[in-house]
PDB file of C-alpha atoms in Angstrom:
ATOM      1  CA  UNK W   1     -32.928  16.922   5.803  1.00  0.00           C
ATOM      2  CA  UNK W   2     -31.073  13.617   4.490  1.00  0.00           C
ATOM      3  CA  UNK W   3     -30.160  11.379   7.078  1.00  0.00           C
ATOM      4  CA  UNK W   4     -26.109  11.822   6.421  1.00  0.00           C
ATOM      5  CA  UNK W   5     -26.496  14.978   7.623  1.00  0.00           C
ATOM      6  CA  UNK W   6     -28.965  14.430  10.818  1.00  0.00           C
ATOM      7  CA  UNK W   7     -26.871  11.805  12.145  1.00  0.00           C
ATOM      8  CA  UNK W   8     -23.830  13.850  12.813  1.00  0.00           C
ATOM      9  CA  UNK W   9     -25.780  16.157  15.330  1.00  0.00           C
ATOM     10  CA  UNK W  10     -26.346  15.172  18.988  1.00  0.00           C
ATOM     11  CA  UNK W  11     -29.677  13.125  19.559  1.00  0.00           C
ATOM     12  CA  UNK W  12     -31.744  15.919  21.374  1.00  0.00           C
ATOM     13  CA  UNK W  13     -31.380  18.046  18.214  1.00  0.00           C
ATOM     14  CA  UNK W  14     -31.579  15.805  16.024  1.00  0.00           C
ATOM     15  CA  UNK W  15     -35.090  15.036  17.549  1.00  0.00           C
ATOM     16  CA  UNK W  16     -35.753  18.952  17.464  1.00  0.00           C
ATOM     17  CA  UNK W  17     -35.146  18.647  13.949  1.00  0.00           C
ATOM     18  CA  UNK W  18     -37.463  15.894  13.253  1.00  0.00           C
ATOM     19  CA  UNK W  19     -40.188  17.806  15.266  1.00  0.00           C
ATOM     20  CA  UNK W  20     -39.754  20.547  13.689  1.00  0.00           C
ATOM     21  CA  UNK W  21     -39.199  22.258  16.907  1.00  0.00           C
ATOM     22  CA  UNK W  22     -35.830  23.913  16.362  1.00  0.00           C
ATOM     23  CA  UNK W  23     -35.160  27.382  16.275  1.00  0.00           C
ATOM     24  CA  UNK W  24     -33.151  28.241  13.812  1.00  0.00           C
ATOM     25  CA  UNK W  25     -31.126  30.444  16.334  1.00  0.00           C
ATOM     26  CA  UNK W  26     -30.680  26.764  18.423  1.00  0.00           C
ATOM     27  CA  UNK W  27     -29.530  25.171  15.295  1.00  0.00           C
ATOM     28  CA  UNK W  28     -27.067  27.781  14.163  1.00  0.00           C
ATOM     29  CA  UNK W  29     -25.295  27.538  17.594  1.00  0.00           C
ATOM     30  CA  UNK W  30     -24.904  23.863  17.585  1.00  0.00           C
ATOM     31  CA  UNK W  31     -23.778  24.031  13.524  1.00  0.00           C
ATOM     32  CA  UNK W  32     -20.991  26.684  15.034  1.00  0.00           C
ATOM     33  CA  UNK W  33     -19.600  24.633  17.935  1.00  0.00           C
ATOM     34  CA  UNK W  34     -19.697  21.261  15.903  1.00  0.00           C
ATOM     35  CA  UNK W  35     -17.166  23.419  13.360  1.00  0.00           C
ATOM     36  CA  UNK W  36     -15.316  24.191  16.118  1.00  0.00           C
ATOM     37  CA  UNK W  37     -14.846  20.625  18.069  1.00  0.00           C
ATOM     38  CA  UNK W  38     -15.317  18.182  15.667  1.00  0.00           C
ATOM     39  CA  UNK W  39     -13.366  18.721  12.661  1.00  0.00           C
ATOM     40  CA  UNK W  40     -14.723  15.401  10.913  1.00  0.00           C
ATOM     41  CA  UNK W  41     -18.200  17.158  10.874  1.00  0.00           C
ATOM     42  CA  UNK W  42     -19.265  17.914   7.315  1.00  0.00           C
ATOM     43  CA  UNK W  43     -21.681  21.186   6.544  1.00  0.00           C
ATOM     44  CA  UNK W  44     -20.510  22.910   3.840  1.00  0.00           C
ATOM     45  CA  UNK W  45     -21.793  20.757   1.011  1.00  0.00           C
ATOM     46  CA  UNK W  46     -25.445  20.808   2.421  1.00  0.00           C
ATOM     47  CA  UNK W  47     -25.077  24.739   2.189  1.00  0.00           C
ATOM     48  CA  UNK W  48     -24.978  24.464  -1.223  1.00  0.00           C
ATOM     49  CA  UNK W  49     -28.463  22.363  -1.491  1.00  0.00           C
ATOM     50  CA  UNK W  50     -31.751  22.720   0.371  1.00  0.00           C
ATOM     51  CA  UNK W  51     -31.170  20.599   3.298  1.00  0.00           C
ATOM     52  CA  UNK W  52     -31.102  23.362   5.441  1.00  0.00           C
ATOM     53  CA  UNK W  53     -33.499  26.053   3.942  1.00  0.00           C
ATOM     54  CA  UNK W  54     -36.654  26.471   6.131  1.00  0.00           C
ATOM     55  CA  UNK W  55     -34.925  24.938   9.087  1.00  0.00           C
ATOM     56  CA  UNK W  56     -32.259  27.929   9.003  1.00  0.00           C
ATOM     57  CA  UNK W  57     -32.935  31.774   8.439  1.00  0.00           C
ATOM     58  CA  UNK W  58     -30.860  33.179   5.957  1.00  0.00           C
ATOM     59  CA  UNK W  59     -28.738  35.519   8.453  1.00  0.00           C
ATOM     60  CA  UNK W  60     -27.578  31.957  10.396  1.00  0.00           C
ATOM     61  CA  UNK W  61     -26.888  30.507   6.867  1.00  0.00           C
ATOM     62  CA  UNK W  62     -24.553  33.437   6.217  1.00  0.00           C
ATOM     63  CA  UNK W  63     -22.970  32.861  10.052  1.00  0.00           C
ATOM     64  CA  UNK W  64     -21.930  29.941   9.268  1.00  0.00           C
ATOM     65  CA  UNK W  65     -20.558  30.198   5.878  1.00  0.00           C
ATOM     66  CA  UNK W  66     -18.991  33.161   7.252  1.00  0.00           C
ATOM     67  CA  UNK W  67     -17.316  31.015   9.748  1.00  0.00           C
ATOM     68  CA  UNK W  68     -16.536  28.062   7.575  1.00  0.00           C
ATOM     69  CA  UNK W  69     -14.450  30.581   5.649  1.00  0.00           C
ATOM     70  CA  UNK W  70     -12.080  31.165   9.070  1.00  0.00           C
ATOM     71  CA  UNK W  71     -12.117  27.706   9.760  1.00  0.00           C
ATOM     72  CA  UNK W  72      -9.691  24.352   8.397  1.00  0.00           C
ATOM     73  CA  UNK W  73     -11.116  21.234   9.231  1.00  0.00           C
ATOM     74  CA  UNK W  74     -11.378  17.802   7.567  1.00  0.00           C
ATOM     75  CA  UNK W  75     -14.358  19.042   5.573  1.00  0.00           C
ATOM     76  CA  UNK W  76     -12.512  21.946   3.684  1.00  0.00           C
ATOM     77  CA  UNK W  77      -9.182  19.974   3.009  1.00  0.00           C
ATOM     78  CA  UNK W  78     -11.486  16.998   1.375  1.00  0.00           C
ATOM     79  CA  UNK W  79     -12.773  19.827  -0.913  1.00  0.00           C
ATOM     80  CA  UNK W  80      -9.222  21.403  -1.718  1.00  0.00           C
ATOM     81  CA  UNK W  81      -7.849  18.171  -2.392  1.00  0.00           C
ATOM     82  CA  UNK W  82     -10.618  17.078  -4.779  1.00  0.00           C
ATOM     83  CA  UNK W  83     -10.169  20.571  -6.558  1.00  0.00           C
ATOM     84  CA  UNK W  84      -6.689  19.940  -6.439  1.00  0.00           C
ATOM     85  CA  UNK W  85      -6.739  15.898  -8.191  1.00  0.00           C
ATOM     86  CA  UNK W  86      -8.051  18.045 -11.348  1.00  0.00           C
ATOM     87  CA  UNK W  87      -6.268  21.110 -11.625  1.00  0.00           C
ATOM     88  CA  UNK W  88      -2.916  19.166 -11.704  1.00  0.00           C
ATOM     89  CA  UNK W  89      -3.583  16.578 -13.709  1.00  0.00           C
ATOM     90  CA  UNK W  90      -0.686  17.712 -16.045  1.00  0.00           C
ATOM     91  CA  UNK W  91       1.775  15.662 -13.334  1.00  0.00           C
ATOM     92  CA  UNK W  92      -0.243  12.709 -13.511  1.00  0.00           C
ATOM     93  CA  UNK W  93      -0.144  13.052 -17.565  1.00  0.00           C
ATOM     94  CA  UNK W  94       3.600  13.786 -17.332  1.00  0.00           C
ATOM     95  CA  UNK W  95       4.426  10.970 -14.970  1.00  0.00           C
ATOM     96  CA  UNK W  96       2.695   8.509 -17.358  1.00  0.00           C
ATOM     97  CA  UNK W  97       4.765  10.077 -20.398  1.00  0.00           C
ATOM     98  CA  UNK W  98       7.991   9.531 -19.042  1.00  0.00           C
ATOM     99  CA  UNK W  99       7.174   5.429 -17.603  1.00  0.00           C
ATOM    100  CA  UNK W 100       5.300   4.818 -21.224  1.00  0.00           C
ATOM    101  CA  UNK W 101       8.462   6.230 -23.128  1.00  0.00           C
ATOM    102  CA  UNK W 102      11.036   4.477 -20.418  1.00  0.00           C
ATOM    103  CA  UNK W 103       9.243   1.239 -21.750  1.00  0.00           C
ATOM    104  CA  UNK W 104       9.242   2.265 -25.677  1.00  0.00           C
ATOM    105  CA  UNK W 105      12.622   3.125 -24.927  1.00  0.00           C
ATOM    106  CA  UNK W 106      14.280   0.612 -23.074  1.00  0.00           C
ATOM    107  CA  UNK W 107      12.138  -2.559 -22.887  1.00  0.00           C
ATOM    108  CA  UNK W 108      11.856  -5.059 -25.756  1.00  0.00           C
ATOM    109  CA  UNK W 109       8.587  -6.312 -27.069  1.00  0.00           C
ATOM    110  CA  UNK W 110       7.903 -10.087 -25.685  1.00  0.00           C
ATOM    111  CA  UNK W 111       5.271 -12.604 -26.788  1.00  0.00           C
ATOM    112  CA  UNK W 112       3.973 -16.165 -26.388  1.00  0.00           C
ATOM    113  CA  UNK W 113       4.314 -18.374 -29.543  1.00  0.00           C
ATOM    114  CA  UNK W 114       1.446 -20.566 -28.973  1.00  0.00           C
ATOM    115  CA  UNK W 115       2.463 -22.822 -31.669  1.00  0.00           C
ATOM    116  CA  UNK W 116       5.773 -24.092 -30.386  1.00  0.00           C
ATOM    117  CA  UNK W 117       5.511 -22.937 -26.574  1.00  0.00           C
ATOM    118  CA  UNK W 118       8.091 -20.321 -26.472  1.00  0.00           C
ATOM    119  CA  UNK W 119       8.369 -16.496 -25.605  1.00  0.00           C
ATOM    120  CA  UNK W 120       9.669 -14.865 -28.273  1.00  0.00           C
ATOM    121  CA  UNK W 121      11.720 -11.596 -28.243  1.00  0.00           C
ATOM    122  CA  UNK W 122      10.357  -9.256 -30.656  1.00  0.00           C
ATOM    123  CA  UNK W 123      12.484  -6.578 -30.799  1.00  0.00           C
ATOM    124  CA  UNK W 124      11.297  -2.558 -30.076  1.00  0.00           C
ATOM    125  CA  UNK W 125       7.795  -1.774 -29.601  1.00  0.00           C
ATOM    126  CA  UNK W 126       6.521   0.281 -33.702  1.00  0.00           C
ATOM    127  CA  UNK W 127       4.128   2.846 -32.548  1.00  0.00           C
ATOM    128  CA  UNK W 128       3.130   3.084 -36.078  1.00  0.00           C
ATOM    129  CA  UNK W 129       0.543   0.056 -35.157  1.00  0.00           C
ATOM    130  CA  UNK W 130      -0.807   1.816 -32.283  1.00  0.00           C
ATOM    131  CA  UNK W 131      -3.345   4.733 -31.504  1.00  0.00           C
ATOM    132  CA  UNK W 132      -3.856   4.900 -27.905  1.00  0.00           C
ATOM    133  CA  UNK W 133      -2.611   4.076 -25.051  1.00  0.00           C
ATOM    134  CA  UNK W 134      -5.110   1.277 -24.453  1.00  0.00           C
ATOM    135  CA  UNK W 135      -4.108  -0.200 -27.428  1.00  0.00           C
ATOM    136  CA  UNK W 136      -0.247  -0.509 -26.404  1.00  0.00           C
ATOM    137  CA  UNK W 137      -0.988  -1.944 -23.532  1.00  0.00           C
ATOM    138  CA  UNK W 138      -3.146  -4.635 -24.327  1.00  0.00           C
ATOM    139  CA  UNK W 139      -0.113  -5.666 -26.594  1.00  0.00           C
ATOM    140  CA  UNK W 140       1.910  -5.345 -23.426  1.00  0.00           C
ATOM    141  CA  UNK W 141       1.534  -8.905 -22.307  1.00  0.00           C
ATOM    142  CA  UNK W 142       5.422  -9.681 -21.176  1.00  0.00           C
ATOM    143  CA  UNK W 143       8.733  -8.129 -19.361  1.00  0.00           C
ATOM    144  CA  UNK W 144      11.143  -8.997 -17.876  1.00  0.00           C
ATOM    145  CA  UNK W 145      12.458  -8.500 -13.818  1.00  0.00           C
ATOM    146  CA  UNK W 146      15.473  -7.690 -12.396  1.00  0.00           C
ATOM    147  CA  UNK W 147      16.917 -11.129 -12.907  1.00  0.00           C
ATOM    148  CA  UNK W 148      15.973 -11.394 -17.123  1.00  0.00           C
ATOM    149  CA  UNK W 149      13.313 -13.121 -16.180  1.00  0.00           C
ATOM    150  CA  UNK W 150      10.186 -13.107 -18.051  1.00  0.00           C
ATOM    151  CA  UNK W 151       7.039 -12.694 -16.080  1.00  0.00           C
ATOM    152  CA  UNK W 152       3.642 -11.674 -17.272  1.00  0.00           C
ATOM    153  CA  UNK W 153       2.407  -8.696 -16.405  1.00  0.00           C
ATOM    154  CA  UNK W 154      -1.474  -6.895 -15.875  1.00  0.00           C
ATOM    155  CA  UNK W 155      -1.019  -4.096 -17.754  1.00  0.00           C
ATOM    156  CA  UNK W 156      -3.344  -1.610 -16.501  1.00  0.00           C
ATOM    157  CA  UNK W 157      -2.715  -2.636 -13.118  1.00  0.00           C
ATOM    158  CA  UNK W 158       1.304  -2.583 -13.015  1.00  0.00           C
ATOM    159  CA  UNK W 159       1.490   0.551 -15.878  1.00  0.00           C
ATOM    160  CA  UNK W 160      -1.382   2.762 -14.733  1.00  0.00           C
ATOM    161  CA  UNK W 161      -3.013   2.194 -11.310  1.00  0.00           C
ATOM    162  CA  UNK W 162       0.287   2.384  -9.433  1.00  0.00           C
ATOM    163  CA  UNK W 163       1.071   6.119 -11.100  1.00  0.00           C
ATOM    164  CA  UNK W 164      -2.243   7.384 -10.416  1.00  0.00           C
ATOM    165  CA  UNK W 165      -2.515   6.255  -6.690  1.00  0.00           C
ATOM    166  CA  UNK W 166       1.282   7.627  -6.447  1.00  0.00           C
ATOM    167  CA  UNK W 167      -0.236  10.700  -8.173  1.00  0.00           C
ATOM    168  CA  UNK W 168      -2.987  11.025  -5.445  1.00  0.00           C
ATOM    169  CA  UNK W 169      -1.161  10.756  -1.982  1.00  0.00           C
ATOM    170  CA  UNK W 170       1.596  12.934  -3.364  1.00  0.00           C
ATOM    171  CA  UNK W 171      -1.424  15.805  -4.423  1.00  0.00           C
ATOM    172  CA  UNK W 172      -2.549  15.165  -0.889  1.00  0.00           C
ATOM    173  CA  UNK W 173       0.662  15.508   0.888  1.00  0.00           C
ATOM    174  CA  UNK W 174       1.617  18.732  -1.348  1.00  0.00           C
ATOM    175  CA  UNK W 175      -1.874  20.376   0.150  1.00  0.00           C
ATOM    176  CA  UNK W 176      -1.070  19.473   3.577  1.00  0.00           C
ATOM    177  CA  UNK W 177       2.246  21.331   3.474  1.00  0.00           C
ATOM    178  CA  UNK W 178       1.181  24.156   1.271  1.00  0.00           C
ATOM    179  CA  UNK W 179      -1.475  24.432   4.557  1.00  0.00           C
ATOM    180  CA  UNK W 180       1.191  24.121   7.156  1.00  0.00           C
ATOM    181  CA  UNK W 181       3.626  26.788   5.629  1.00  0.00           C
ATOM    182  CA  UNK W 182       0.689  29.731   5.497  1.00  0.00           C
ATOM    183  CA  UNK W 183      -1.616  28.481   8.190  1.00  0.00           C
ATOM    184  CA  UNK W 184       0.628  26.907  10.483  1.00  0.00           C
ATOM    185  CA  UNK W 185      -1.352  27.965  13.869  1.00  0.00           C
ATOM    186  CA  UNK W 186      -4.826  26.595  12.869  1.00  0.00           C
ATOM    187  CA  UNK W 187      -2.854  23.336  10.890  1.00  0.00           C
ATOM    188  CA  UNK W 188      -1.150  22.780  14.444  1.00  0.00           C
ATOM    189  CA  UNK W 189      -4.847  22.799  16.199  1.00  0.00           C
ATOM    190  CA  UNK W 190      -6.267  20.653  13.415  1.00  0.00           C
ATOM    191  CA  UNK W 191      -3.749  17.796  13.742  1.00  0.00           C
ATOM    192  CA  UNK W 192      -3.021  18.179  17.853  1.00  0.00           C
ATOM    193  CA  UNK W 193       0.811  18.816  17.104  1.00  0.00           C
ATOM    194  CA  UNK W 194       3.211  19.887  19.174  1.00  0.00           C
ATOM    195  CA  UNK W 195       3.299  24.093  18.765  1.00  0.00           C
ATOM    196  CA  UNK W 196       7.454  23.808  19.089  1.00  0.00           C
ATOM    197  CA  UNK W 197       8.023  21.221  16.396  1.00  0.00           C
ATOM    198  CA  UNK W 198       9.347  21.638  12.791  1.00  0.00           C
ATOM    199  CA  UNK W 199       7.775  18.633  10.706  1.00  0.00           C
ATOM    200  CA  UNK W 200       9.718  16.727   8.787  1.00  0.00           C
ATOM    201  CA  UNK W 201       9.447  15.128   5.159  1.00  0.00           C
ATOM    202  CA  UNK W 202       8.220  12.154   7.101  1.00  0.00           C
ATOM    203  CA  UNK W 203       5.626  13.455   9.339  1.00  0.00           C
ATOM    204  CA  UNK W 204       4.155  15.151   6.491  1.00  0.00           C
ATOM    205  CA  UNK W 205       3.762  11.180   4.638  1.00  0.00           C
ATOM    206  CA  UNK W 206       2.574   9.545   7.888  1.00  0.00           C
ATOM    207  CA  UNK W 207       0.009  12.846   8.062  1.00  0.00           C
ATOM    208  CA  UNK W 208      -1.073  12.141   4.880  1.00  0.00           C
ATOM    209  CA  UNK W 209      -1.392   8.448   5.003  1.00  0.00           C
ATOM    210  CA  UNK W 210      -3.699   9.194   8.580  1.00  0.00           C
ATOM    211  CA  UNK W 211      -5.735  11.963   5.992  1.00  0.00           C
ATOM    212  CA  UNK W 212      -6.417   9.643   3.343  1.00  0.00           C
ATOM    213  CA  UNK W 213      -7.899   6.583   5.413  1.00  0.00           C
ATOM    214  CA  UNK W 214      -9.931   9.327   7.157  1.00  0.00           C
ATOM    215  CA  UNK W 215     -11.104  10.259   3.467  1.00  0.00           C
ATOM    216  CA  UNK W 216     -11.505   6.522   2.052  1.00  0.00           C
ATOM    217  CA  UNK W 217     -13.264   5.004   5.448  1.00  0.00           C
ATOM    218  CA  UNK W 218     -13.925   7.397   8.075  1.00  0.00           C
ATOM    219  CA  UNK W 219     -15.369  10.556   6.448  1.00  0.00           C
ATOM    220  CA  UNK W 220     -19.347  10.874   6.741  1.00  0.00           C
ATOM    221  CA  UNK W 221     -19.720  12.226   3.179  1.00  0.00           C
ATOM    222  CA  UNK W 222     -22.303  11.081   0.445  1.00  0.00           C
ATOM    223  CA  UNK W 223     -19.375  11.814  -2.712  1.00  0.00           C
ATOM    224  CA  UNK W 224     -19.432   9.328  -5.268  1.00  0.00           C
ATOM    225  CA  UNK W 225     -16.207  11.922  -6.508  1.00  0.00           C
ATOM    226  CA  UNK W 226     -14.254  10.795  -3.539  1.00  0.00           C
ATOM    227  CA  UNK W 227     -10.920  12.389  -4.459  1.00  0.00           C
ATOM    228  CA  UNK W 228      -9.073   8.872  -2.681  1.00  0.00           C
ATOM    229  CA  UNK W 229     -11.008   6.950  -5.689  1.00  0.00           C
ATOM    230  CA  UNK W 230      -9.721   9.055  -8.676  1.00  0.00           C
ATOM    231  CA  UNK W 231      -7.690   6.118 -10.040  1.00  0.00           C
ATOM    232  CA  UNK W 232     -11.014   4.913 -10.977  1.00  0.00           C
ATOM    233  CA  UNK W 233     -11.594   7.790 -14.119  1.00  0.00           C
ATOM    234  CA  UNK W 234      -8.052   9.030 -13.862  1.00  0.00           C
ATOM    235  CA  UNK W 235      -6.635   5.502 -15.674  1.00  0.00           C
ATOM    236  CA  UNK W 236      -9.543   5.483 -18.317  1.00  0.00           C
ATOM    237  CA  UNK W 237      -8.646   8.849 -19.321  1.00  0.00           C
ATOM    238  CA  UNK W 238      -4.597   8.221 -19.770  1.00  0.00           C
ATOM    239  CA  UNK W 239      -5.665   4.964 -21.537  1.00  0.00           C
ATOM    240  CA  UNK W 240      -7.521   7.446 -24.623  1.00  0.00           C
ATOM    241  CA  UNK W 241      -4.044   9.264 -24.636  1.00  0.00           C
ATOM    242  CA  UNK W 242      -2.343   9.191 -28.434  1.00  0.00           C
ATOM    243  CA  UNK W 243       0.701   7.037 -27.854  1.00  0.00           C
ATOM    244  CA  UNK W 244       2.814   9.438 -30.055  1.00  0.00           C
ATOM    245  CA  UNK W 245       2.495  12.474 -28.352  1.00  0.00           C
ATOM    246  CA  UNK W 246       2.545  10.915 -25.135  1.00  0.00           C
ATOM    247  CA  UNK W 247       6.044   9.389 -26.257  1.00  0.00           C
ATOM    248  CA  UNK W 248       7.054  12.610 -27.238  1.00  0.00           C
ATOM    249  CA  UNK W 249       5.876  13.933 -24.057  1.00  0.00           C
ATOM    250  CA  UNK W 250       7.839  11.041 -21.904  1.00  0.00           C
ATOM    251  CA  UNK W 251      10.911  11.335 -24.262  1.00  0.00           C
ATOM    252  CA  UNK W 252      11.445  15.074 -23.752  1.00  0.00           C
ATOM    253  CA  UNK W 253      11.261  14.544 -19.543  1.00  0.00           C
ATOM    254  CA  UNK W 254      13.622  11.705 -20.098  1.00  0.00           C
ATOM    255  CA  UNK W 255      16.107  13.512 -22.248  1.00  0.00           C
ATOM    256  CA  UNK W 256      15.973  16.676 -19.833  1.00  0.00           C
ATOM    257  CA  UNK W 257      16.650  14.316 -17.053  1.00  0.00           C
ATOM    258  CA  UNK W 258      20.110  13.254 -18.471  1.00  0.00           C
TER     259      UNK W 258
END
């Protein structure tokens, strides 16, 4: 059994597992109790591997799986979050497209001329010069702030990473709101909330931040695809997008808003 799973059990149970002296029913009951009492106990991921085979009998594994179907905990939310980040990618793409189209429509292209040390206004962007968004961003070096002062910008971090981070937080917040609407009692029990209270948008933002931080720092799961770090693959995917298709999508969104 992997150490990441083993260390979640009480010391006495760890010793029995290591010594191979634990009975299947005994481990089943311990796991059942941990599922009820510890919302950060991780077990689903290990039921998909061979970590528990040979220790738990098949009937006890089935018992745990059936119990997990009825339980809301951090692990359940985590996998729901991970799935939703990929399913709702069109929302991320639309946000990228709208921001990109606003740059093309409403901002001028500025370049620094090394020969005379001057900032030059090159007029509007010509999309025929670019194939994908990465090409465009390599040329997007200077912009104006609200006081019409020219600023050097880190094109990737200032444009895409902030959009990706916002998408990730909004996705998790929507999941929490969905769970609250569909399984209110379980939600209140998990987060130890007042049964009579009605949660506001601000309450969900605070809960989202709390859950996000747990997934980011304290969640005991060995997962290189942790959704809180999804920006690491969202941004590279966005960079591959065709600028003309992206612009048309973003322009349509802006015109609908107008």
